[in-house]
XYZ file of C-alpha atoms in Angstrom:
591
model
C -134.708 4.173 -181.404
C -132.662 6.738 -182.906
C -130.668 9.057 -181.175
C -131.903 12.234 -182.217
C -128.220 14.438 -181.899
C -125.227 13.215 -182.914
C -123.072 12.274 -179.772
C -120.894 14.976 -178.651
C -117.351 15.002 -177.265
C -117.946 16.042 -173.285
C -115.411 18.739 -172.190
C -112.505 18.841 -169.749
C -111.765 15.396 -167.652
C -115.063 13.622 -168.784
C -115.012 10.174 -169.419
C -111.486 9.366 -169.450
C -110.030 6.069 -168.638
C -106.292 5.444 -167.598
C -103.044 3.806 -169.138
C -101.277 3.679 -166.350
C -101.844 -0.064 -165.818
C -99.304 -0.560 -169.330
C -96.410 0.904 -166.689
C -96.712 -2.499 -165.236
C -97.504 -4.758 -167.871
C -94.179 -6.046 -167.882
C -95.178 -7.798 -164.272
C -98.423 -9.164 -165.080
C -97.109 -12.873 -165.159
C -95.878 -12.261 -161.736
C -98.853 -10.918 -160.062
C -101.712 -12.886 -158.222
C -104.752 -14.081 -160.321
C -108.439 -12.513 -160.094
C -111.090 -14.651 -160.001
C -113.332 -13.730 -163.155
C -117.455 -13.126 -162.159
C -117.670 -10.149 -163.909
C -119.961 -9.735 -167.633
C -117.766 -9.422 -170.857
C -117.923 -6.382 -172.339
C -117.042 -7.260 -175.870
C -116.500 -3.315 -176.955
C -114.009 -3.117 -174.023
C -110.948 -2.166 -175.692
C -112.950 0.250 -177.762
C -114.032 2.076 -174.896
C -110.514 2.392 -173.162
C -109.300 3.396 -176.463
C -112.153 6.465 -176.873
C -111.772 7.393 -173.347
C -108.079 6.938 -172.019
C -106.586 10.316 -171.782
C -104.075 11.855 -173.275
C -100.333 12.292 -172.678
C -101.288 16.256 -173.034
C -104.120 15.811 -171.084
C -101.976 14.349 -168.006
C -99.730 16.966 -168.647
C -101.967 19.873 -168.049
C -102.856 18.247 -164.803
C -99.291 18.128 -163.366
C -99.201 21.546 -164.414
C -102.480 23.158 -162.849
C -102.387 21.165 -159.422
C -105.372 22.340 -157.169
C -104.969 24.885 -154.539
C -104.922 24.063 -151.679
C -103.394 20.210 -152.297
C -104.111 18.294 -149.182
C -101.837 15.565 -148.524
C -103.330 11.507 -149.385
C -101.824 8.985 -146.884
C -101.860 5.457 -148.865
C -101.228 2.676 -147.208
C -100.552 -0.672 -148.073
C -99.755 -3.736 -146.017
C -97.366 -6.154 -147.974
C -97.816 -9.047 -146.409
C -97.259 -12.699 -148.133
C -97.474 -11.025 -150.994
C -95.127 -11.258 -154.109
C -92.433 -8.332 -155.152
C -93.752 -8.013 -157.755
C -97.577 -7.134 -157.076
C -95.852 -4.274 -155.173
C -93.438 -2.856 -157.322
C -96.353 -2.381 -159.527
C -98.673 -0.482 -157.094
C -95.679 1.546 -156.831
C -94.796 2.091 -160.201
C -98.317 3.352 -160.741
C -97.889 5.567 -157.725
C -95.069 7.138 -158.700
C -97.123 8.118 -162.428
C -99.649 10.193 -160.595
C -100.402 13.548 -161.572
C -101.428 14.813 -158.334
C -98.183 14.327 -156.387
C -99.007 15.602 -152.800
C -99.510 11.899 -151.583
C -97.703 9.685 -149.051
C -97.356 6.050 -148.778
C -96.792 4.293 -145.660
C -95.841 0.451 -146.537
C -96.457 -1.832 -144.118
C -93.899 -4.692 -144.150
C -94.399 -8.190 -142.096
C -90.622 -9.412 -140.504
C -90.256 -11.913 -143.351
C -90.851 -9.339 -145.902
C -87.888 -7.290 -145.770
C -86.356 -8.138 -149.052
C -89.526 -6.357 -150.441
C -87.828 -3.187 -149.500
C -86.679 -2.261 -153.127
C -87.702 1.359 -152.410
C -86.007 3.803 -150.020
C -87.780 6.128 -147.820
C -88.321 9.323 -149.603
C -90.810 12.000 -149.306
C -93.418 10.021 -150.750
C -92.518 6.950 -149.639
C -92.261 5.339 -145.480
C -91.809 1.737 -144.612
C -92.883 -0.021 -141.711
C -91.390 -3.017 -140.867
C -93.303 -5.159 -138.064
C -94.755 -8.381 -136.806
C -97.967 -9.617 -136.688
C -100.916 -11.029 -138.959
C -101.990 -9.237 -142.015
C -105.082 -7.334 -140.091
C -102.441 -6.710 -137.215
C -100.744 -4.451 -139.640
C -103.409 -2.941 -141.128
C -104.447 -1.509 -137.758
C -100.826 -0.247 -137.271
C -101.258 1.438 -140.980
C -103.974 3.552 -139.172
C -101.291 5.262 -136.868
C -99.437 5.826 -139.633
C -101.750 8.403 -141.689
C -100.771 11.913 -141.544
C -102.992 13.262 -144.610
C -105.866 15.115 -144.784
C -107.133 11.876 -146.602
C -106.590 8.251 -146.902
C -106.459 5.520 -149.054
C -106.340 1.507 -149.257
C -103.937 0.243 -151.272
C -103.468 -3.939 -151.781
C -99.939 -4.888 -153.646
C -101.229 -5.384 -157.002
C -103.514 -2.766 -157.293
C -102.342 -0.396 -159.959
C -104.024 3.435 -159.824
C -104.490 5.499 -163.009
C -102.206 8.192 -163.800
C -104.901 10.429 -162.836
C -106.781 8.660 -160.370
C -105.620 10.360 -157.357
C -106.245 14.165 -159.453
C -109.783 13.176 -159.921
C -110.666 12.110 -156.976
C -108.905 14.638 -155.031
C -110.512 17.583 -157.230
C -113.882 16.080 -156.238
C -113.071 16.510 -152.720
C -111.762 20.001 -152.878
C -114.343 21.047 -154.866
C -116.903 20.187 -152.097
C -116.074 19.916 -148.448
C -119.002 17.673 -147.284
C -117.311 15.055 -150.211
C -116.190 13.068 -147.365
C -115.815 9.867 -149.437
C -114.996 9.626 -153.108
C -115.043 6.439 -154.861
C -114.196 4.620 -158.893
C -115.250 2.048 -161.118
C -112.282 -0.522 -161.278
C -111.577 -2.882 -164.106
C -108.989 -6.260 -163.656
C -106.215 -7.526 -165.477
C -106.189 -10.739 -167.065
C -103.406 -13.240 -167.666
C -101.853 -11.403 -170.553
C -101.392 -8.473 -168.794
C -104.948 -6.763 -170.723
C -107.690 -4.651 -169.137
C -111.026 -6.376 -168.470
C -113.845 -6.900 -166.042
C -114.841 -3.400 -166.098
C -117.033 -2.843 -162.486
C -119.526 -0.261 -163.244
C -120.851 1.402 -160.000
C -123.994 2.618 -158.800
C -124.179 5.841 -156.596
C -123.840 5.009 -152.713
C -126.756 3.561 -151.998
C -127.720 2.794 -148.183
C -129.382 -0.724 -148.773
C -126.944 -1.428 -151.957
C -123.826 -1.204 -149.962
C -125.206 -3.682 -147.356
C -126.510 -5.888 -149.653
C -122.877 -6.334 -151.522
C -119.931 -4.516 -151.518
C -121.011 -1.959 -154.270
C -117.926 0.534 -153.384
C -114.838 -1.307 -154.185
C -111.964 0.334 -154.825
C -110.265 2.832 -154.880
C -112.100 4.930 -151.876
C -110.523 7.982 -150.299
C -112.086 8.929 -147.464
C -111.292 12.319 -144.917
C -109.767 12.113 -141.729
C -112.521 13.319 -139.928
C -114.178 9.980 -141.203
C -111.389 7.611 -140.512
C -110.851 8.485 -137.269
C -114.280 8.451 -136.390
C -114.570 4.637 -137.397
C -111.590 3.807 -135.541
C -109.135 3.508 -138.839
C -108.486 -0.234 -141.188
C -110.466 -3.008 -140.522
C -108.269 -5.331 -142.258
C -107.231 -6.625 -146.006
C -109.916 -8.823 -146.747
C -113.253 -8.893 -148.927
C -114.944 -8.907 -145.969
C -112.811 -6.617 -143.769
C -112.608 -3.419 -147.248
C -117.030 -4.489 -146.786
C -116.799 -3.504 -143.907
C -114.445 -0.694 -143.383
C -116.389 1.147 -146.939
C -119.794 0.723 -145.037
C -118.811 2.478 -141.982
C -116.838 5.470 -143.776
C -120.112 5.698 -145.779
C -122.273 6.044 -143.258
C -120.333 8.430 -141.244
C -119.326 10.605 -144.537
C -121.407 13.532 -144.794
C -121.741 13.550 -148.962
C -120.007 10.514 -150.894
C -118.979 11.115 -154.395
C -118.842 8.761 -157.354
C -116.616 8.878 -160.467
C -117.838 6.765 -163.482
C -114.319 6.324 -164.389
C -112.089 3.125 -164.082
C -109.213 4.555 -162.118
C -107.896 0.805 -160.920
C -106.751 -1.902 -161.926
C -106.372 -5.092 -160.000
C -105.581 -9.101 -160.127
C -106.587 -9.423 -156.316
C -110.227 -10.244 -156.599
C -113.197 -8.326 -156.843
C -114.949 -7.526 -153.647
C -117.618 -10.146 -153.423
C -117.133 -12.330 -150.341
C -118.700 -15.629 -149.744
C -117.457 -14.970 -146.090
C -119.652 -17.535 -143.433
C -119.405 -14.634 -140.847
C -120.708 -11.467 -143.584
C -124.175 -11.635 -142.226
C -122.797 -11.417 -138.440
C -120.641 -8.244 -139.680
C -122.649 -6.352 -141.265
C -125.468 -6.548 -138.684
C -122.921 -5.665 -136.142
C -121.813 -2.550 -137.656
C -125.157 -1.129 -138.801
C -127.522 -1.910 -136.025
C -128.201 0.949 -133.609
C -129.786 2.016 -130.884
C -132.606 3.864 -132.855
C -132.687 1.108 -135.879
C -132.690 -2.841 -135.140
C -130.975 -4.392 -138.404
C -130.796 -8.402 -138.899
C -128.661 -9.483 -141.654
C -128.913 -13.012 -143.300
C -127.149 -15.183 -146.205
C -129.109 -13.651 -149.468
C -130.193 -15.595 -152.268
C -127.010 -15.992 -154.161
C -122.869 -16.496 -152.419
C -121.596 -13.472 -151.778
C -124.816 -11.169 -151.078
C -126.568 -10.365 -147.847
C -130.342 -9.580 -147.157
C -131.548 -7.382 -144.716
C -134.617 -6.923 -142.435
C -135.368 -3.550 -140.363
C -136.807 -4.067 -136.962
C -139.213 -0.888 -136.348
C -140.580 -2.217 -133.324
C -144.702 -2.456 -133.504
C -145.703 -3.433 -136.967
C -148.151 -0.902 -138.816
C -151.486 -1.847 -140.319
C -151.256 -2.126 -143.737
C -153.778 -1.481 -146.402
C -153.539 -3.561 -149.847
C -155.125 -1.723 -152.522
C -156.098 -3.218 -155.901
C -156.918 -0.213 -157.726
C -157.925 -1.881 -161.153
C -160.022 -4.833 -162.360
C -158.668 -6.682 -165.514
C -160.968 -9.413 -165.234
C -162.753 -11.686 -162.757
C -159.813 -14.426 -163.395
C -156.925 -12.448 -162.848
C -158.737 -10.317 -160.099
C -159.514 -13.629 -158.198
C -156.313 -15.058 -158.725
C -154.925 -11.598 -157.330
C -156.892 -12.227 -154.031
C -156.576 -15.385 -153.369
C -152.471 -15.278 -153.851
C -152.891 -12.041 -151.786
C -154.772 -14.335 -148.729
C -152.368 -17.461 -149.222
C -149.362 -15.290 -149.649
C -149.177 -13.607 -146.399
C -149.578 -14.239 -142.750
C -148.621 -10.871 -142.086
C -148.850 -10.401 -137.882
C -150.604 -7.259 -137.516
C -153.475 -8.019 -140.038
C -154.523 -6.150 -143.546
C -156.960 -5.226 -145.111
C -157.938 -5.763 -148.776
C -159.635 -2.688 -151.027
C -160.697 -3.000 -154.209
C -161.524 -0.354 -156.898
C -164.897 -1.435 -158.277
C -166.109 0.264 -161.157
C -169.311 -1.042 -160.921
C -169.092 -2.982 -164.582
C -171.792 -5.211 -165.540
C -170.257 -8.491 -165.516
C -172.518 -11.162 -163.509
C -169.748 -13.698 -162.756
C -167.556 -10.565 -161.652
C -170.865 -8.746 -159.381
C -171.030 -12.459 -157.524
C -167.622 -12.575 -156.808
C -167.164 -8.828 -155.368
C -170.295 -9.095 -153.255
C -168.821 -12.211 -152.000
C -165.793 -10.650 -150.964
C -167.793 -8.100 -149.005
C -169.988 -10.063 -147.870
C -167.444 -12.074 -145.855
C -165.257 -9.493 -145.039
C -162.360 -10.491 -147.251
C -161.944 -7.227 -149.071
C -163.512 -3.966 -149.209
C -165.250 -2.437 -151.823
C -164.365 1.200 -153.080
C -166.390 2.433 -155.500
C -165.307 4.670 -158.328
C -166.130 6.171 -162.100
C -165.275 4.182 -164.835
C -163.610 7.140 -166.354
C -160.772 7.953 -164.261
C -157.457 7.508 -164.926
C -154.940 5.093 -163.009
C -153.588 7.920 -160.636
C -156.737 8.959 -160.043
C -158.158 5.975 -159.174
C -155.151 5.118 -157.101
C -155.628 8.477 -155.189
C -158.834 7.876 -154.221
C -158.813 4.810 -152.916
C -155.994 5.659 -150.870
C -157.908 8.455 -149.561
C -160.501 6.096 -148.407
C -157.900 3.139 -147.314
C -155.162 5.662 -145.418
C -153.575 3.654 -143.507
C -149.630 3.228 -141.794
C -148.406 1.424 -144.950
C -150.211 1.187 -148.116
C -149.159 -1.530 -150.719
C -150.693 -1.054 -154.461
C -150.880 -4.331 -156.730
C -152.219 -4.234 -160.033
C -155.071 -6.689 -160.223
C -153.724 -8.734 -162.850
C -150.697 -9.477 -160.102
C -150.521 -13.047 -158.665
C -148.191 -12.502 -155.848
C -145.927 -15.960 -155.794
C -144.008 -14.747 -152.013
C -144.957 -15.658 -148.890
C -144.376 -12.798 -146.189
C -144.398 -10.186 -149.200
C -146.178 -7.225 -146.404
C -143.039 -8.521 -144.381
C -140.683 -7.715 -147.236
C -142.094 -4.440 -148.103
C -142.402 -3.673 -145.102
C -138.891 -3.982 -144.040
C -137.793 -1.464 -146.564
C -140.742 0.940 -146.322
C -140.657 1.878 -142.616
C -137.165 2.483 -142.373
C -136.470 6.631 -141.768
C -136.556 8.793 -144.779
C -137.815 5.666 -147.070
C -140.124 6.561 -149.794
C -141.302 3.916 -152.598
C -140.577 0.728 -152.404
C -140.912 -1.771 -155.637
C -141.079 -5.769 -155.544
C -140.123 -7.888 -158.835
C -142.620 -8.439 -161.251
C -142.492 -11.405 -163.833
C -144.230 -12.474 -166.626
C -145.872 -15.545 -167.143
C -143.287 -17.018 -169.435
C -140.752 -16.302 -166.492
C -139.015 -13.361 -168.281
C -138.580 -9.689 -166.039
C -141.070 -7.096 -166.521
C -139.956 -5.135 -163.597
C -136.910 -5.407 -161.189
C -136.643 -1.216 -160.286
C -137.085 1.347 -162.711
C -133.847 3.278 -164.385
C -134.368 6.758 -165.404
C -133.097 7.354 -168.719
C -133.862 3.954 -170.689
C -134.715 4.448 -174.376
C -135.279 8.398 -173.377
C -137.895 7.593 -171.026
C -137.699 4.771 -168.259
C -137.234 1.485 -168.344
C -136.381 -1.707 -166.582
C -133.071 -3.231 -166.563
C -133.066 -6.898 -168.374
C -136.687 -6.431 -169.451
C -137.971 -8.898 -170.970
C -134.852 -11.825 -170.181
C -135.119 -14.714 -168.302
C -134.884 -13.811 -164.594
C -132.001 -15.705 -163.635
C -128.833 -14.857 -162.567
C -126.651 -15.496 -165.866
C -124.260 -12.765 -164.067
C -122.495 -11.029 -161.473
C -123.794 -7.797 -162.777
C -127.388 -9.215 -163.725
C -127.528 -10.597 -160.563
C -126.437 -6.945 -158.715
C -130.091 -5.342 -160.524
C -132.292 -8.460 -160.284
C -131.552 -10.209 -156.779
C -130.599 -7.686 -154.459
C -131.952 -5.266 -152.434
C -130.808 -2.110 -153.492
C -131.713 1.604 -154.313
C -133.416 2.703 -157.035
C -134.257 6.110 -158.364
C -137.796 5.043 -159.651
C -140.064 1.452 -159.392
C -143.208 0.684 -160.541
C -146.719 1.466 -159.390
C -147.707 -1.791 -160.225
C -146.045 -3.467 -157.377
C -145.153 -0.734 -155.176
C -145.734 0.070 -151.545
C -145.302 3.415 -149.226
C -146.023 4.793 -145.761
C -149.534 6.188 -145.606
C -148.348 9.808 -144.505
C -145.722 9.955 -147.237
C -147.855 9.390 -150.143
C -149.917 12.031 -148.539
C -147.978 14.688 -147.492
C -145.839 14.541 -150.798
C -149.205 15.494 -152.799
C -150.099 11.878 -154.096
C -149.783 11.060 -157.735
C -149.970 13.782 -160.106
C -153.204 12.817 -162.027
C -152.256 15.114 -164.941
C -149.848 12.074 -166.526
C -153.099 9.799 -167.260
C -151.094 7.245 -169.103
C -147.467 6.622 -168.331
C -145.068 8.164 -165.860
C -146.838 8.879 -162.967
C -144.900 6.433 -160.801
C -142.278 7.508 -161.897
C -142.711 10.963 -161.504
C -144.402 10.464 -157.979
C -140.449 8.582 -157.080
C -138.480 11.855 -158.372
C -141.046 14.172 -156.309
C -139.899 11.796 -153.297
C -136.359 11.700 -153.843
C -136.490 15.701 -153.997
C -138.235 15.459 -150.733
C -134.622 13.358 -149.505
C -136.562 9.867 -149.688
C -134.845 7.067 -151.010
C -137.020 4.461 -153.507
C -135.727 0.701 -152.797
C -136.254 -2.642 -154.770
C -136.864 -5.899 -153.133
C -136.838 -9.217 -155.195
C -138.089 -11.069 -151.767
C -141.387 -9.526 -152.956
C -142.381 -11.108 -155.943
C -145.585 -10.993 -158.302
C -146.122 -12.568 -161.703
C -148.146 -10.032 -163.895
C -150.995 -11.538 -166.485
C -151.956 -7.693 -168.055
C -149.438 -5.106 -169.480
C -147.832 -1.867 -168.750
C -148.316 0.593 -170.627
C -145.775 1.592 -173.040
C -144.267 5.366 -173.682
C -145.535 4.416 -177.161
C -148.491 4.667 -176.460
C -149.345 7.538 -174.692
C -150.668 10.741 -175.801
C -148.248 13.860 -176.722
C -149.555 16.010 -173.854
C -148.816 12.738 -171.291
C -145.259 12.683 -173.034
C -144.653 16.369 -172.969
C -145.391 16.002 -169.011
C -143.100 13.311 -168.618
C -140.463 15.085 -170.136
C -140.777 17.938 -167.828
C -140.698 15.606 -164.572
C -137.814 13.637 -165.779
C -135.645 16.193 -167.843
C -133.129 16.937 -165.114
C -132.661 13.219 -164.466
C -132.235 12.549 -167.806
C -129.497 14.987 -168.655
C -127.442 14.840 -165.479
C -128.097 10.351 -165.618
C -129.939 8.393 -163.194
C -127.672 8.286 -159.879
C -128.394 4.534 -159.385
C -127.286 3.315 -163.128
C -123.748 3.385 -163.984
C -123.465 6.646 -167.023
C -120.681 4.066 -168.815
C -124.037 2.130 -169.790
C -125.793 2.688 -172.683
C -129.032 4.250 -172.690
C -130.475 2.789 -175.304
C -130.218 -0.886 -174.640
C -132.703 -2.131 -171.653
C -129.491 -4.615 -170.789
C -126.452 -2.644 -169.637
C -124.067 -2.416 -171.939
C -121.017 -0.514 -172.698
C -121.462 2.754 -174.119
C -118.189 3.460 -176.474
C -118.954 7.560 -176.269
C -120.961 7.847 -172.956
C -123.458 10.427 -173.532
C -126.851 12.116 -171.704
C -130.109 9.879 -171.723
C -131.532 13.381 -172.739
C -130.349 12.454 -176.414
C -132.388 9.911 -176.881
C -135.667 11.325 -175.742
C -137.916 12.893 -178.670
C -138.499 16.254 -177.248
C -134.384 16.942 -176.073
C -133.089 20.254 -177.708
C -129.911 21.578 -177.825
């Protein structure tokens, strides 16, 4: 499709991307190698070329520093680590355009020839003995600023990475944590590996280290979680995850502000599972964290103590083969501990082979028949059964859905009953193995879409991998495959019965994200689908006009959970040269 506007040039700081990493390019043969897992973004150097900013640019911030300017305590702990990989973290320190920062560098007793810098205003170094996370933990004493950063040797900031994030913070005092896309260098010294972020996300962050660096956090925070964990993958996991969850608002900015040959921050660490569930599990909230389906992810499961009843509704009848291949996978597919019961819409269609088979399933007890017109729309239908089926958790499966999962209730489950949860979507395949729906992303060809659609589901990627195989949050999923507590769909009005055609799921997950719920996608829930979705191409003006009206806020400021680098108008994330509003692509966006 299209775009109906000509892309526009976004004012002030927007979508810029450093240079600062070319101040050290002179050192790259020197500096430590990062592994590659990250996609190849072939229109890389175009990007960084449309969006790096401008010597006038970095200018104006030296000269219009914030007021106040609290002070940033960096530290970094040079330990077994090459000269070089530090001078360059300092070079790029010493090129920032907010200069009320400190660094602390923390020096093992066989490093001291590293000490190329003298102590200055800006600059303190420790000298002292123990083990890399030994002097981490002494780099906590150290920090006198308002807020701190993590610095390895080799990670080079942006000129302005350190004026962007700080003017987030100041701009909002509950921005407790602000965090940026990074990018690597490869062996010729050249930007690549862009890591495009998500939001914060609760589940996302557990599931993989979606933060990275750089993170600033407050001192309120850091002293709160006891200061540095350590140096590691697994150690920055961990230390990001508890500042996040003690921040009171974390801020992300969709701009690469560093650049780094130490690794990215996926760990294949034996002991992540044991880590994570350590530092999240409470006294209120039992979490159990486990090796997920690919090296270097995690999945977790939520103990909520007695399991609810669940009601499965089926709220459509393609056929009688899909419909009993529905039930049956449903029956095989679960051996869910406190029961469930089946209900299906019947619309009372005159189809002998069908009739036997329902009266069947009533008959002995396997399902529950709900009777309804054969005129309603989806949502309506979906409404009323629920009505008649409330229940503590309510799953909805389209009834040309073979669910291929055992313990699916389990996996929804998990997700669904944690506090302030609201939908939660399973994966949905096609027959010929290719993704129909992994989560839903706001903003997709103007309307929404699913990441990947129509690929093979496999994990080709790191970044495929990070929307298809994890548990993560979403901002939207797909009624299709979707399941909720009974007293949330309820008290947040049901599904508005108005959108007849598309878009009711979708609107129903912005209504509960307004509410402060938080949708979630599980790929340990899986279904292969037989029928179709229906298309935005489809669907009458008056359903459109509605949608646009739900999602128009979403689609100008950019759905939280998909990085606004991407472009809008591909279903697989790619790089978007000129980054611009999913509103542009959408029909009924005016200026």
């Amino acid at each position: 499709m299209e775009r109906k506007n000509e892309r526009k040039e976004t004012k002030g700081f927007q979508n810029r991307v450093t240079v600062a990493a070319d101040m050290a390019a002179a050192l790259f043969d020197e500096l430590p190698k990062r592994e590659g897992k990250q996609p190849k973004f072939d229109n890389y150097e175009e990007y960084l070329a449309n969006n790096a900013p401008t010597h006038e640019q970095l200018e104006e911030q030296r000269e219009n520093a914030a007021e106040p300017s609290p002070l940033v305590s960096i530290a970094i702990v040079a330990k077994e680590c090459s000269g070089a990989s530090l001078d360059a973290t300092l070079i790029s320190l010493m090129a920032q355009t907010y200069t009320n920062w400190e660094a602390c560098i923390m020096l093992g007793l066989e490093e001291k020839q590293l000490k190329r810098f003298n102590d200055t205003a800006n600059l303190r170094v420790v000298i002292s003995s123990g083990t890399e996370k030994d002097l981490w933990r002494q780099a906590s004493a150290h920090m006198r600023g308002a807020y701190i950063l993590q610095l390895r040797p080799g990670d080079i900031l942006s000129s302005e990475a350190l004026y962007l994030m700080m003017q987030s913070a100041i701009s909002n005092q509950d921005f407790e944590a602000v965090f940026a896309d990074e990018d690597a260098l490869d062996d010729n010294g050249n930007r690549c590996q862009p890591i495009f972020k998500p939001e914060y996300g609760n589940v996302t962050v557990l599931t993989h280290n979606s933060i990275g660096s750089p993170l600033i956090i407050s001192k309120r925070v850091f002293e709160a979680i006891g200061g540095f964990v350590g140096g590691t993958p697994l150690d920055r996991w961990q230390y990001a995850v508890r500042a996040l969850r003690k921040a009171r608002t974390t801020q992300h900015i969709a701009r690469i502000l560093l650049s780094s040959r130490n690794g990215n921050e996926w760990t294949d660490n034996a002991h992540a599972a044991d880590v994570m569930e350590s530092t999240v599990s409470g006294k209120k909230t039992s979490i159990s964290c486990s090796t997920g389906k690919n090296t270097g992810t995690l999945k977790i499961n939520v103990d909520i103590g007695k399991e609810p009843q669940a009601s499965i509704i089926i709220p459509n009848i393609d056929n009688f083969e899909n419909l009993k291949r529905c039930v049956e996978s449903i029956e095989l597919g679960s051996d869910y501990s406190n029961g469930y019961r089946i209900y299906i819409a019947d619309d009372r269609r005159e189809d002998a082979e069908l009739r036997r088979y329902l009266d069947a399933l009533k008959k002995t007890g396997t399902a529950s028949l709900i009777s309804i017109g054969s005129k309603l729309s989806l949502p309506q239908i979906i409404n009323h059964c629920a009505k008649k089926a409330i229940n503590e958790l309510l799953i909805f499966v389209n009834g040309s859905c073979e669910i291929t999962t055992p313990r699916f209730i389990d996996e929804m489950k998990n997700l669904a009953m944690m506090r302030l949860s609201g939908a939660v979507g399973g994966k949905l395949i096609g027959p010929d193995g290719r993704i129909i729906s992994v989560g839903e992303v706001i903003g997709i060809n103007g309307w929404t879409g699913c990441p990947y659609r129509g690929e093979p589901d496999d994990t080709a990627d790191i970044l495929k991998l990070s929307f298809t195989g994890l548990q993560r949050n979403v901002s939207a999923v797909s009624g299709a495959f979707m399941a909720i507590r009974g007293d949330i769909f309820m008290s947040a009005g049901m599904l508005d019965e108005t959108l007849s055609m598309v878009g009711w799921d979708t609107e129903f997950c912005i209504r509960l994200m307004r509410r402060g719920y938080m949708n979630y996608f599980t790929p340990y829930a899986e279904a292969i689908m037989y029928g179709n979705i229906p298309s935005y191409g489809t669907a009458s003006k008056e359903n459109l006009e509605r949608c646009y009206d739900s999602f128009r806020q979403t689609l100008i400021e950019g759905d939280k959970y998909y990085n606004p680098n991407f472009d809008y108008a591909s279903s697989i994330p790619s790089l978007a040269v000129k980054p611009y509003p999913a509103a542009e692509l959408n029909p009924f966006y005016q200026t």
